Amino acid sequence: MKDSRLIGTWKSDGRKTAKEIAARRDIPASKKVKLRHFFGKLELRYTESRCYARLGDYVSVNRYTVAAKDAWSAALVVLNPIAGKQIVHIHFEGDRYWITFGSGRIREFFRRVSQNRRELRKQIYNSSR
């Protein structure tokens, strides 16, 4: 199964994720400040079967398959060489998506990195084949 909504490049939305963390009442203020520094740096590029993650100079490549999808979300099975198989549930909101991580109590938001029309058409065409 494929999901063309994923194809392309996504960047962690540090500002929106920081707002999410700031609204939490169960996290001490000192930890909120430290947490906010982790977000806004990760870039993900999805192809039909791989996710390329870039964080600074570090790049990793993980294979994935779409296990299920609906109008609002997609469930991916990610083959991580270190952690093994993991299920990631992506929730779409227009040109953004969010995932939960850790204990599932914090959401990280991502925004689509704009592309030129030709690249976007090519990716959509290739994902429908």
Short mmCIF file of C-alpha atoms in Angstrom, two decimals:
data_model
loop_
_atom_site.label_atom_id
_atom_site.label_comp_id
_atom_site.label_asym_id
_atom_site.label_seq_id
_atom_site.Cartn_x
_atom_site.Cartn_y
_atom_site.Cartn_z
CA MET A 1 0.00 0.00 0.00
CA LYS A 2 1.20 3.55 -0.74
CA ASP A 3 0.25 6.99 0.51
CA SER A 4 1.14 9.87 -1.82
CA ARG A 5 0.55 12.42 0.98
CA LEU A 6 3.88 11.38 2.51
CA ILE A 7 6.06 11.72 -0.57
CA GLY A 8 8.37 14.72 -0.34
CA THR A 9 10.33 16.59 2.27
CA TRP A 10 9.08 17.50 5.74
CA LYS A 11 10.73 19.65 8.42
CA SER A 12 10.11 19.54 12.14
CA ASP A 13 7.99 22.56 13.10
CA GLY A 14 9.77 23.75 16.23
CA ARG A 15 7.43 26.67 16.84
CA LYS A 16 4.21 24.62 16.72
CA THR A 17 5.74 21.81 18.77
CA ALA A 18 6.97 24.36 21.36
CA LYS A 19 3.41 25.70 21.69
CA GLU A 20 2.19 22.16 22.30
CA ILE A 21 4.80 21.67 25.03
CA ALA A 22 4.07 25.08 26.60
CA ALA A 23 0.39 24.16 26.97
CA ARG A 24 1.20 21.05 29.00
CA ARG A 25 0.53 21.41 32.73
CA ASP A 26 2.20 18.14 33.67
CA ILE A 27 5.71 19.21 32.59
CA PRO A 28 7.76 21.50 34.88
CA ALA A 29 8.77 24.84 33.33
CA SER A 30 12.48 24.01 33.57
CA LYS A 31 11.96 20.83 31.52
CA LYS A 32 9.81 22.66 28.95
CA VAL A 33 12.71 24.99 28.14
CA LYS A 34 15.07 22.04 27.66
CA LEU A 35 12.54 20.10 25.55
CA ARG A 36 11.96 22.98 23.12
CA HIS A 37 15.62 22.94 22.08
CA PHE A 38 15.24 19.46 20.58
CA PHE A 39 12.65 20.41 17.97
CA GLY A 40 12.74 22.25 14.65
CA LYS A 41 15.93 20.62 13.39
CA LEU A 42 14.91 17.24 11.96
CA GLU A 43 14.21 16.96 8.22
CA LEU A 44 12.52 13.89 6.73
CA ARG A 45 12.31 12.99 3.04
CA TYR A 46 9.92 10.22 2.05
CA THR A 47 10.09 8.19 -1.14
CA GLU A 48 7.75 5.28 -1.88
CA SER A 49 9.63 2.90 0.40
CA ARG A 50 12.27 4.84 2.34
CA CYS A 51 12.50 7.69 4.79
CA TYR A 52 15.72 9.72 4.78
CA ALA A 53 16.21 11.52 8.09
CA ARG A 54 18.68 14.39 8.41
CA LEU A 55 19.66 15.94 11.72
CA GLY A 56 22.62 18.26 11.26
CA ASP A 57 25.34 16.22 9.55
CA TYR A 58 23.79 12.88 10.53
CA VAL A 59 21.69 11.10 7.88
CA SER A 60 19.85 7.80 8.32
CA VAL A 61 17.77 5.78 5.90
CA ASN A 62 14.90 3.57 7.05
CA ARG A 63 12.64 1.37 4.93
CA TYR A 64 8.93 1.63 5.62
CA THR A 65 5.61 0.26 4.41
CA VAL A 66 2.16 1.78 4.77
CA ALA A 67 0.15 -0.72 6.83
CA ALA A 68 -3.11 1.25 6.85
CA LYS A 69 -4.47 4.67 5.94
CA ASP A 70 -7.64 6.68 6.12
CA ALA A 71 -8.64 10.26 5.24
CA TRP A 72 -6.77 11.71 8.24
CA SER A 73 -3.85 9.42 8.96
CA ALA A 74 -1.46 6.68 7.92
CA ALA A 75 0.10 3.86 9.94
CA LEU A 76 3.64 3.01 8.88
CA VAL A 77 5.76 0.02 9.76
CA VAL A 78 9.31 1.35 9.90
CA LEU A 79 12.29 -0.99 9.73
CA ASN A 80 14.88 0.67 11.92
CA PRO A 81 18.26 -1.14 11.97
CA ILE A 82 18.77 -0.30 15.65
CA ALA A 83 15.24 -0.40 17.14
CA GLY A 84 13.78 -3.03 14.79
CA LYS A 85 10.19 -2.79 13.53
CA GLN A 86 8.21 0.16 14.82
CA ILE A 87 4.70 1.38 14.06
CA VAL A 88 4.42 5.12 13.47
CA HIS A 89 0.98 6.73 13.23
CA ILE A 90 1.01 9.96 11.20
CA HIS A 91 -1.92 12.39 11.53
CA PHE A 92 -2.32 14.75 8.56
CA GLU A 93 -3.56 18.34 8.82
CA GLY A 94 -3.22 19.94 5.38
CA ASP A 95 0.47 20.61 4.64
CA ARG A 96 1.39 19.51 8.17
CA TYR A 97 1.35 16.30 10.12
CA TRP A 98 2.02 15.25 13.68
CA ILE A 99 3.25 12.15 15.45
CA THR A 100 3.45 11.18 19.09
CA PHE A 101 6.71 9.98 20.53
CA GLY A 102 8.12 8.56 23.72
CA SER A 103 5.24 7.70 26.00
CA GLY A 104 2.81 9.09 23.42
CA ARG A 105 2.01 12.15 25.51
CA ILE A 106 3.87 14.71 23.39
CA ARG A 107 3.20 15.52 19.73
CA GLU A 108 5.86 16.66 17.28
CA PHE A 109 4.61 18.63 14.30
CA PHE A 110 6.11 18.64 10.81
CA ARG A 111 5.45 20.95 7.88
CA ARG A 112 5.90 20.19 4.21
CA VAL A 113 8.91 21.86 2.61
CA SER A 114 7.71 23.57 -0.56
CA GLN A 115 8.74 22.09 -3.89
CA ASN A 116 8.51 23.32 -7.41
CA ARG A 117 5.52 22.06 -9.39
CA ARG A 118 7.57 19.81 -11.67
CA GLU A 119 9.12 17.86 -8.76
CA LEU A 120 5.73 17.53 -7.06
CA ARG A 121 4.02 16.24 -10.24
CA LYS A 122 6.82 13.71 -10.75
CA GLN A 123 6.51 12.43 -7.18
CA ILE A 124 2.71 12.14 -7.42
CA TYR A 125 2.98 10.33 -10.76
CA ASN A 126 5.58 7.90 -9.43
CA SER A 127 3.61 7.20 -6.23
CA SER A 128 0.47 6.28 -8.19
CA ARG A 129 2.26 3.62 -10.25
#
